[in-house]
Amino acid sequence: MSETLERWSTRRAFILAVTGAAVGLGNIWRFPYMTGENGGSAFLLLYIAFVLLLGLPVMMAEILIGRAGRRSPMQALAHLAGQAGATPHWRWLGLFGVTTVFLILSFYSVVSGWSIEYFIESVNGNFVGQTPDEIGASFNAFLADPLRMTFNHTLFLLLTLSVVAAGVSGGLEKLNNLLMPLLYLLLLVLAGYAVTTDGFGAAAAWLFTPNPAAITVSVVLNAMGHAFFTLAVGACALMAYGAYMPDHQSLPKAVAAVAVLDVTVALLAGIAIFSVVFSQGMDPGEGPGLMFVTLPIAFAELPGGAWWLAIFFLLLLLATWTSSINLAEPIVATLQGAGLRRGRATALVGVAVWAVGMLSVMSFSTMADVHWFGEMTFFDLVTTVPTDIFLPVGGLLIAIFAAWVMPRDTVVRALDAGPRGFRAWQATVRFVSIPLVVIVLVSGLL
Ligand code: TRP
């Protein structure tokens, strides 16, 4: 378990890599439908509060552990625990994270497959001239077709694992460089268009007018889970990227840049999608199909809409690609740490993720009647429990390790924000983030 010498080539490359991990389905697909199901502005406000009070400090904790350990997550945790005179059992936190990203990747690949399908359909011009009802019906027909769903899920997983098998560094850096600015630009165009529609006023009111009455325990729990999910925090996946962080770079500054990019992508997507929802008189609480139904409707009305739509799904696909690479990397690295060759480890991860993903595929058709804990299909289960429970529990343990277990000097060096920056970070994690996760988790579970 010797130290890795690999580094991201520049400070900007590190920020782009972490942004690539953070920006994905969470911002463009999950954020709008969760906001729709959880009372609009109430969810948005809580989500932003959790990003600031929890997401950012814990993200710094997670990355600094990787940076100080300069090894794969399990090995870094064991090494640093040894240095601090703490129990080596901390390494099981790495395995817990691997389990979490494994479950997330299994449905992530299925939903990214939907983007492949929609990319191809928009290139073929399939949505042109369709009414909103027809667009909604064709989405449901797609979900009910396990063969098409399986094909896209398999294809996306192969795309992800081919990059992971080759090693994450060089290629991923280039992809990120090109992609993030393009995605941003397109979302700006889309949101700019949304502002001109007659649904924009209602969307803005619904997103930004405070509505404390809508806040319930489950809304709070969902918002906390989403803050972790969208920042890619709580599963030791960013710990793996932190191990390659260059030596002279302030962690708080890097992380703040990532969070600003991440939140603005979500806001732009939310404005675009909800303007369509309200101008078409649709239901914001539509669920996971929200983006796939609203965006084809929106683009169908733009000049050259079929092309815009195709470009949008292509960019979304690339954004989910860099996220899923981040999800797969810690699983492969852990198997590699256990002695497997990289190629074989990747193949094994592929087969296992594919099989579990198939349960999500079938939960829309052949397994639609199989329910867990009452009403939930497998897809409902795997899109909620790992995100709302496992990520916060993982984040809590990561925070405890960095703020209470690791020696002060190691943390000061890995945070790279001077003694005052360190004290502010430590006080926030110890007295705000940790108690907050505990309170929300406990009240959510009771
Ligand atoms: N943040 C990504 C998104 O919003 C998903 C993701 C990538 C993730 N890596 C992660 C979530 C690690 C949790 C943990 O789409």
Coordinates of C-alpha atoms and ligand atoms in Angstrom, one line a residue:
M1 CA 0.0 0.0 0.0
S2 CA 2.6 2.5 -1.1
E3 CA 1.8 6.1 -1.8
T4 CA 0.6 7.1 -5.2
L5 CA 2.7 9.6 -7.2
E6 CA 0.1 10.3 -9.8
R7 CA -1.3 13.9 -9.7
W8 CA -3.9 15.8 -11.7
S9 CA -1.8 17.9 -14.1
T10 CA -3.0 21.4 -12.9
R11 CA -5.2 22.9 -10.2
R12 CA -7.9 23.5 -12.8
A13 CA -7.8 19.9 -13.8
F14 CA -8.6 18.9 -10.3
I15 CA -11.5 21.3 -10.1
L16 CA -12.8 20.0 -13.4
A17 CA -12.5 16.4 -12.4
V18 CA -14.5 17.0 -9.2
T19 CA -17.0 19.1 -11.1
G20 CA -17.3 16.3 -13.6
A21 CA -18.1 13.9 -10.8
A22 CA -20.5 16.3 -9.2
V23 CA -22.5 17.5 -12.3
G24 CA -24.6 14.8 -13.7
L25 CA -28.1 13.2 -13.4
G26 CA -28.3 14.7 -9.9
N27 CA -28.5 18.2 -11.2
I28 CA -30.5 17.8 -14.4
W29 CA -32.7 14.8 -13.7
R30 CA -32.9 14.2 -10.0
F31 CA -33.0 17.8 -8.7
P32 CA -36.0 18.9 -10.7
Y33 CA -38.1 15.8 -10.0
M34 CA -37.2 15.8 -6.3
T35 CA -38.1 19.5 -6.1
G36 CA -41.3 18.7 -7.8
E37 CA -42.2 16.0 -5.3
N38 CA -41.1 17.9 -2.3
G39 CA -42.9 21.2 -2.4
G40 CA -40.7 23.4 -4.7
S41 CA -39.1 26.3 -2.8
A42 CA -39.1 24.4 0.5
F43 CA -36.9 21.7 -1.0
L44 CA -34.7 24.2 -2.8
L45 CA -34.0 26.3 0.3
L46 CA -33.2 23.2 2.4
Y47 CA -31.0 21.8 -0.3
I48 CA -28.9 25.0 -0.6
A49 CA -28.7 25.2 3.2
F50 CA -27.5 21.5 3.4
V51 CA -24.9 22.2 0.6
L52 CA -23.5 25.0 2.6
L53 CA -23.6 23.6 6.1
L54 CA -23.0 20.0 5.4
G55 CA -22.0 19.2 1.8
L56 CA -19.1 21.6 1.5
P57 CA -17.4 21.0 4.9
V58 CA -17.8 17.2 4.5
M59 CA -16.6 17.3 0.9
M60 CA -13.4 19.0 2.2
A61 CA -13.2 16.3 4.9
E62 CA -13.5 13.5 2.3
I63 CA -11.0 15.0 -0.2
L64 CA -8.5 15.9 2.5
I65 CA -8.5 12.3 3.7
G66 CA -7.6 11.1 0.2
R67 CA -5.0 13.8 -0.1
A68 CA -3.4 13.1 3.2
G69 CA -3.5 9.3 2.6
R70 CA -2.5 9.3 -1.1
R71 CA -3.9 5.8 -1.5
S72 CA -7.1 4.0 -2.4
P73 CA -9.9 4.8 0.1
M74 CA -9.7 1.7 2.3
Q75 CA -5.9 1.8 2.4
A76 CA -5.9 5.6 3.0
L77 CA -8.2 5.2 6.0
A78 CA -6.2 2.3 7.4
H79 CA -3.0 4.2 7.0
L80 CA -4.2 7.4 8.5
A81 CA -5.9 5.6 11.4
G82 CA -2.6 3.9 12.2
Q83 CA -0.8 7.3 12.1
A84 CA -3.4 8.7 14.6
G85 CA -3.2 5.6 16.9
A86 CA -6.9 4.8 16.1
T87 CA -8.4 1.4 15.2
P88 CA -7.7 0.1 11.7
H89 CA -11.4 -0.8 11.5
W90 CA -11.8 2.6 10.0
R91 CA -11.0 1.0 6.7
W92 CA -14.5 -0.6 6.7
L93 CA -15.8 2.9 6.0
G94 CA -14.2 2.5 2.6
L95 CA -16.1 -0.7 2.0
F96 CA -19.3 0.9 3.1
G97 CA -18.7 3.7 0.5
V98 CA -18.0 1.1 -2.1
T99 CA -21.3 -0.6 -1.4
T100 CA -23.1 2.7 -1.7
V101 CA -21.5 3.7 -5.0
F102 CA -22.2 0.2 -6.3
L103 CA -25.9 0.6 -5.6
I104 CA -26.0 4.1 -7.0
L105 CA -24.2 3.1 -10.2
S106 CA -26.6 0.2 -10.8
F107 CA -29.5 2.7 -11.4
Y108 CA -27.4 5.5 -12.7
S109 CA -26.5 3.3 -15.6
V110 CA -30.1 2.5 -16.3
V111 CA -31.2 6.2 -16.2
S112 CA -28.2 7.3 -18.3
G113 CA -29.4 4.7 -20.8
W114 CA -32.6 6.6 -21.1
S115 CA -30.5 9.6 -22.3
I116 CA -28.9 7.3 -24.9
E117 CA -32.4 6.3 -26.1
Y118 CA -33.5 10.0 -26.1
F119 CA -30.4 11.1 -27.9
I120 CA -31.0 8.6 -30.7
E121 CA -34.7 9.4 -30.9
S122 CA -34.0 13.1 -31.1
V123 CA -31.4 12.7 -33.9
N124 CA -34.1 10.8 -35.7
G125 CA -36.5 13.7 -35.2
N126 CA -39.0 11.5 -33.4
F127 CA -40.4 14.2 -31.2
V128 CA -41.0 16.8 -33.9
G129 CA -44.7 17.7 -34.1
Q130 CA -45.7 15.5 -31.2
T131 CA -48.2 16.8 -28.6
P132 CA -47.3 16.7 -24.9
D133 CA -49.6 13.8 -24.4
E134 CA -47.9 11.8 -27.2
I135 CA -44.5 12.6 -25.7
G136 CA -45.6 11.4 -22.3
A137 CA -47.1 8.2 -23.7
S138 CA -43.9 7.4 -25.7
F139 CA -41.9 7.6 -22.5
N140 CA -44.1 5.2 -20.7
A141 CA -44.0 2.8 -23.7
F142 CA -40.2 2.9 -23.5
L143 CA -40.2 2.1 -19.8
A144 CA -42.5 -0.8 -20.4
D145 CA -40.0 -2.3 -23.0
P146 CA -37.4 -4.2 -21.1
L147 CA -35.4 -5.1 -24.2
R148 CA -34.8 -1.4 -25.2
M149 CA -34.1 -0.5 -21.6
T150 CA -31.6 -3.4 -21.3
F151 CA -29.8 -2.5 -24.5
N152 CA -29.2 1.1 -23.3
H153 CA -28.2 0.2 -19.8
T154 CA -25.7 -2.3 -21.2
L155 CA -24.3 0.2 -23.7
F156 CA -23.9 2.9 -21.1
L157 CA -22.1 0.6 -18.6
L158 CA -19.7 -0.5 -21.4
L159 CA -19.0 3.1 -22.2
T160 CA -18.2 3.8 -18.5
L161 CA -16.1 0.8 -17.9
S162 CA -14.0 1.2 -21.0
V163 CA -12.7 4.4 -19.6
V164 CA -12.3 3.0 -16.1
A165 CA -10.4 0.0 -17.5
A166 CA -7.9 2.2 -19.3
G167 CA -7.2 4.3 -16.2
V168 CA -9.0 7.5 -15.3
S169 CA -6.4 10.3 -15.6
G170 CA -5.5 11.6 -19.1
G171 CA -8.6 11.0 -21.1
L172 CA -11.0 12.1 -18.4
E173 CA -9.2 15.4 -18.0
K174 CA -9.6 16.2 -21.7
L175 CA -13.3 15.2 -21.7
N176 CA -14.0 17.4 -18.7
N177 CA -12.2 20.4 -20.3
L178 CA -14.4 20.4 -23.3
L179 CA -17.6 19.3 -21.8
M180 CA -18.4 21.4 -18.8
P181 CA -18.3 24.7 -20.7
L182 CA -20.5 23.3 -23.5
L183 CA -23.1 21.9 -21.1
Y184 CA -23.2 25.2 -19.3
L185 CA -23.7 27.2 -22.5
L186 CA -26.6 25.0 -23.6
L187 CA -28.3 25.2 -20.3
L188 CA -28.0 29.0 -20.4
V189 CA -29.7 28.9 -23.9
L190 CA -32.4 26.7 -22.6
A191 CA -33.0 28.7 -19.4
G192 CA -32.9 31.9 -21.6
Y193 CA -35.7 30.5 -23.7
A194 CA -37.6 29.4 -20.6
V195 CA -37.7 33.0 -19.3
T196 CA -39.6 34.0 -22.4
T197 CA -42.4 31.4 -22.0
D198 CA -45.6 32.1 -20.1
G199 CA -44.8 29.4 -17.5
F200 CA -41.7 31.3 -16.3
G201 CA -43.5 33.5 -13.8
A202 CA -45.3 30.6 -12.2
A203 CA -42.0 28.5 -12.2
A204 CA -40.1 31.3 -10.5
A205 CA -42.8 31.9 -7.9
W206 CA -42.9 28.2 -7.2
L207 CA -39.2 27.8 -6.9
F208 CA -38.3 31.0 -5.0
T209 CA -41.3 32.1 -2.9
P210 CA -40.6 30.8 0.6
N211 CA -43.1 28.2 1.6
P212 CA -42.2 27.0 5.1
A213 CA -45.5 25.1 5.5
A214 CA -44.3 22.5 2.9
I215 CA -41.4 21.5 5.1
T216 CA -41.8 18.0 6.6
V217 CA -39.4 15.5 8.1
S218 CA -39.3 13.6 4.8
V219 CA -38.7 16.8 2.8
V220 CA -35.7 17.6 5.1
L221 CA -34.3 14.0 4.8
N222 CA -34.7 14.1 1.0
A223 CA -33.0 17.5 0.7
M224 CA -30.1 16.3 2.9
G225 CA -29.6 13.1 0.8
H226 CA -29.8 15.1 -2.4
A227 CA -27.1 17.6 -1.2
F228 CA -24.7 14.6 -0.7
F229 CA -25.7 13.0 -4.0
T230 CA -25.3 16.1 -6.1
L231 CA -21.9 16.9 -4.7
A232 CA -20.8 13.2 -4.9
V233 CA -20.0 13.2 -1.2
G234 CA -20.4 10.5 1.4
A235 CA -19.2 7.4 -0.4
C236 CA -15.4 7.9 -0.5
A237 CA -15.5 8.4 -4.3
L238 CA -14.0 11.9 -4.0
M239 CA -11.5 10.5 -1.5
A240 CA -10.1 8.6 -4.5
Y241 CA -9.8 11.8 -6.5
G242 CA -8.3 13.6 -3.6
A243 CA -5.4 11.2 -3.6
Y244 CA -4.3 12.8 -6.9
M245 CA -4.7 16.4 -5.8
P246 CA -1.7 18.6 -6.6
D247 CA 0.4 19.8 -3.7
H248 CA -0.2 23.5 -3.6
Q249 CA -3.9 24.1 -3.9
S250 CA -6.3 25.5 -1.3
L251 CA -9.0 22.9 -0.8
P252 CA -11.8 25.3 0.4
K253 CA -11.3 27.4 -2.7
A254 CA -11.4 24.4 -5.0
V255 CA -14.5 23.0 -3.3
A256 CA -16.3 26.3 -3.4
A257 CA -15.8 26.6 -7.1
V258 CA -17.2 23.1 -7.6
A259 CA -20.3 23.8 -5.5
V260 CA -21.1 27.1 -7.3
L261 CA -20.9 25.3 -10.7
D262 CA -23.0 22.4 -9.4
V263 CA -25.7 24.5 -7.8
T264 CA -26.0 26.8 -10.8
V265 CA -26.4 23.8 -13.2
A266 CA -29.3 22.6 -11.1
L267 CA -30.9 26.0 -10.9
L268 CA -30.7 26.5 -14.7
A269 CA -32.2 23.0 -15.3
G270 CA -34.9 23.7 -12.7
I271 CA -35.9 27.0 -14.3
A272 CA -36.0 25.5 -17.8
I273 CA -37.9 22.4 -16.7
F274 CA -40.5 24.1 -14.4
S275 CA -41.2 26.8 -16.9
V276 CA -42.3 24.1 -19.3
V277 CA -44.2 22.3 -16.6
F278 CA -46.2 25.4 -15.7
S279 CA -46.8 26.6 -19.3
Q280 CA -48.2 23.2 -20.2
G281 CA -50.2 22.8 -17.1
M282 CA -48.3 19.7 -16.1
D283 CA -47.9 18.2 -12.6
P284 CA -44.5 19.1 -11.0
G285 CA -44.7 16.0 -8.9
E286 CA -44.6 13.7 -11.9
G287 CA -41.5 11.8 -10.6
P288 CA -38.5 10.4 -12.4
G289 CA -39.9 10.9 -15.8
L290 CA -40.2 14.7 -15.4
M291 CA -37.1 15.7 -17.4
F292 CA -37.7 13.1 -20.2
V293 CA -41.2 14.4 -20.8
T294 CA -40.8 18.2 -20.3
L295 CA -37.6 18.8 -22.3
P296 CA -38.8 17.2 -25.6
I297 CA -41.9 19.4 -25.3
A298 CA -39.8 22.5 -24.7
F299 CA -37.5 21.9 -27.5
A300 CA -40.2 20.9 -29.9
E301 CA -41.3 24.6 -29.8
L302 CA -37.8 26.0 -30.5
P303 CA -36.7 26.6 -34.0
G304 CA -34.4 23.7 -34.9
G305 CA -35.7 22.0 -31.8
A306 CA -34.8 18.5 -32.8
W307 CA -31.1 19.5 -33.0
W308 CA -31.1 21.3 -29.8
L309 CA -32.6 18.3 -28.1
A310 CA -30.1 15.9 -29.6
I311 CA -27.2 18.2 -28.5
F312 CA -28.7 18.5 -25.0
F313 CA -29.0 14.7 -24.6
L314 CA -25.5 14.2 -25.9
L315 CA -24.1 16.7 -23.4
L316 CA -26.2 15.2 -20.6
L317 CA -24.8 11.8 -21.6
L318 CA -21.2 13.1 -21.4
A319 CA -22.0 14.7 -18.0
T320 CA -23.4 11.4 -16.6
W321 CA -20.4 9.6 -18.1
T322 CA -17.9 11.5 -16.1
S323 CA -20.1 11.0 -13.0
S324 CA -20.4 7.3 -13.5
I325 CA -16.7 7.0 -14.0
N326 CA -16.3 8.5 -10.6
L327 CA -18.9 6.0 -9.2
A328 CA -17.0 3.0 -10.7
E329 CA -13.5 4.1 -9.9
P330 CA -13.5 3.4 -6.1
I331 CA -15.0 -0.1 -6.6
V332 CA -12.4 -1.0 -9.2
A333 CA -9.6 0.5 -7.1
T334 CA -10.7 -1.5 -4.0
L335 CA -10.7 -4.8 -5.9
Q336 CA -7.3 -3.9 -7.3
G337 CA -6.1 -3.2 -3.8
A338 CA -7.3 -6.8 -3.0
G339 CA -4.9 -8.0 -5.6
L340 CA -7.0 -8.2 -8.8
R341 CA -5.6 -6.9 -12.1
R342 CA -7.3 -3.7 -13.3
G343 CA -8.9 -5.3 -16.4
R344 CA -10.3 -8.3 -14.4
A345 CA -11.5 -6.0 -11.6
T346 CA -13.4 -3.8 -14.1
A347 CA -15.0 -6.8 -15.8
L348 CA -16.2 -8.2 -12.5
V349 CA -17.6 -4.8 -11.5
G350 CA -19.3 -4.6 -14.8
V351 CA -21.1 -8.0 -14.5
A352 CA -22.2 -7.3 -10.9
V353 CA -23.5 -3.7 -11.6
W354 CA -25.2 -4.9 -14.8
A355 CA -27.1 -7.7 -12.9
V356 CA -28.3 -5.4 -10.1
G357 CA -29.2 -2.7 -12.7
M358 CA -31.4 -5.3 -14.4
L359 CA -33.6 -5.3 -11.4
S360 CA -34.2 -1.6 -11.9
V361 CA -34.9 -2.2 -15.6
M362 CA -37.4 -4.9 -14.9
S363 CA -39.1 -2.9 -12.1
F364 CA -40.8 -0.9 -14.8
S365 CA -42.2 -4.0 -16.6
T366 CA -41.9 -7.6 -15.6
M367 CA -41.2 -6.8 -11.9
A368 CA -43.6 -3.9 -11.6
D369 CA -45.7 -5.8 -9.1
V370 CA -42.8 -6.7 -6.8
H371 CA -42.9 -4.3 -3.9
W372 CA -40.4 -3.6 -1.0
F373 CA -41.3 -2.0 2.3
G374 CA -44.9 -1.4 1.2
E375 CA -45.2 0.5 -2.0
M376 CA -41.7 0.8 -3.4
T377 CA -40.5 -0.9 -6.6
F378 CA -36.9 -2.0 -6.7
F379 CA -36.1 1.2 -8.7
D380 CA -37.8 3.3 -6.0
L381 CA -35.8 1.5 -3.3
V382 CA -32.4 1.8 -5.0
T383 CA -32.9 5.5 -5.9
T384 CA -33.8 6.5 -2.3
V385 CA -32.2 4.3 0.4
P386 CA -28.5 4.6 -0.7
T387 CA -28.9 8.3 -1.3
D388 CA -31.0 9.4 1.7
I389 CA -29.5 7.0 4.3
F390 CA -26.1 5.6 3.2
L391 CA -24.6 8.8 1.9
P392 CA -25.4 10.8 5.1
V393 CA -24.2 7.9 7.3
G394 CA -21.0 7.7 5.3
G395 CA -20.6 11.4 5.3
L396 CA -21.0 11.5 9.1
L397 CA -18.3 8.9 9.6
I398 CA -16.0 10.7 7.1
A399 CA -16.5 14.0 9.1
I400 CA -15.9 12.3 12.4
F401 CA -12.7 10.8 11.1
A402 CA -11.3 14.0 9.7
A403 CA -12.4 16.4 12.4
W404 CA -11.9 14.2 15.5
V405 CA -9.5 11.4 14.7
M406 CA -6.9 12.7 12.3
P407 CA -3.9 14.6 13.8
R408 CA -4.2 18.3 13.5
D409 CA -1.0 18.8 11.5
T410 CA -1.9 16.3 8.9
V411 CA -5.3 18.0 8.4
V412 CA -3.8 21.5 8.3
R413 CA -1.5 20.4 5.5
A414 CA -4.1 18.6 3.5
L415 CA -6.6 21.4 3.8
D416 CA -4.1 24.0 2.7
A417 CA -6.0 27.0 3.9
G418 CA -3.8 28.3 6.7
P419 CA -4.4 28.0 10.5
R420 CA -7.5 30.2 10.5
G421 CA -9.1 28.4 7.6
F422 CA -8.4 25.2 9.4
R423 CA -10.0 26.4 12.6
A424 CA -13.1 27.6 10.8
W425 CA -13.5 24.3 8.9
Q426 CA -12.9 22.2 12.1
A427 CA -15.4 24.2 14.1
T428 CA -18.0 24.0 11.4
V429 CA -17.6 20.2 11.0
R430 CA -17.5 19.5 14.7
F431 CA -20.3 21.7 15.9
V432 CA -22.6 22.2 12.8
S433 CA -22.3 19.4 10.3
I434 CA -21.9 16.4 12.5
P435 CA -24.8 17.3 14.9
L436 CA -27.0 18.3 11.9
V437 CA -26.6 15.0 10.1
V438 CA -27.3 13.1 13.4
I439 CA -30.4 15.1 14.1
V440 CA -31.9 14.8 10.6
L441 CA -31.0 11.1 10.3
V442 CA -32.5 10.2 13.7
S443 CA -35.7 12.2 13.2
G444 CA -36.0 10.8 9.6
L445 CA -35.7 7.2 10.7
L446 CA -38.1 7.5 13.7
Ligands
TRP1 N1 -23.0 13.7 -8.3 C1 -23.4 12.9 -9.4 C2 -24.7 13.5 -9.9 O1 -25.1 14.5 -9.4 C3 -23.5 11.5 -9.0 C4 -22.3 10.9 -8.3 C5 -21.1 10.8 -8.9 C6 -22.2 10.5 -7.0 N2 -20.2 10.3 -8.0 C7 -20.9 10.1 -6.8 C8 -23.1 10.4 -6.0 C9 -20.4 9.6 -5.6 C10 -22.7 9.9 -4.7 C11 -21.3 9.5 -4.5 O2 -25.2 13.0 -10.9

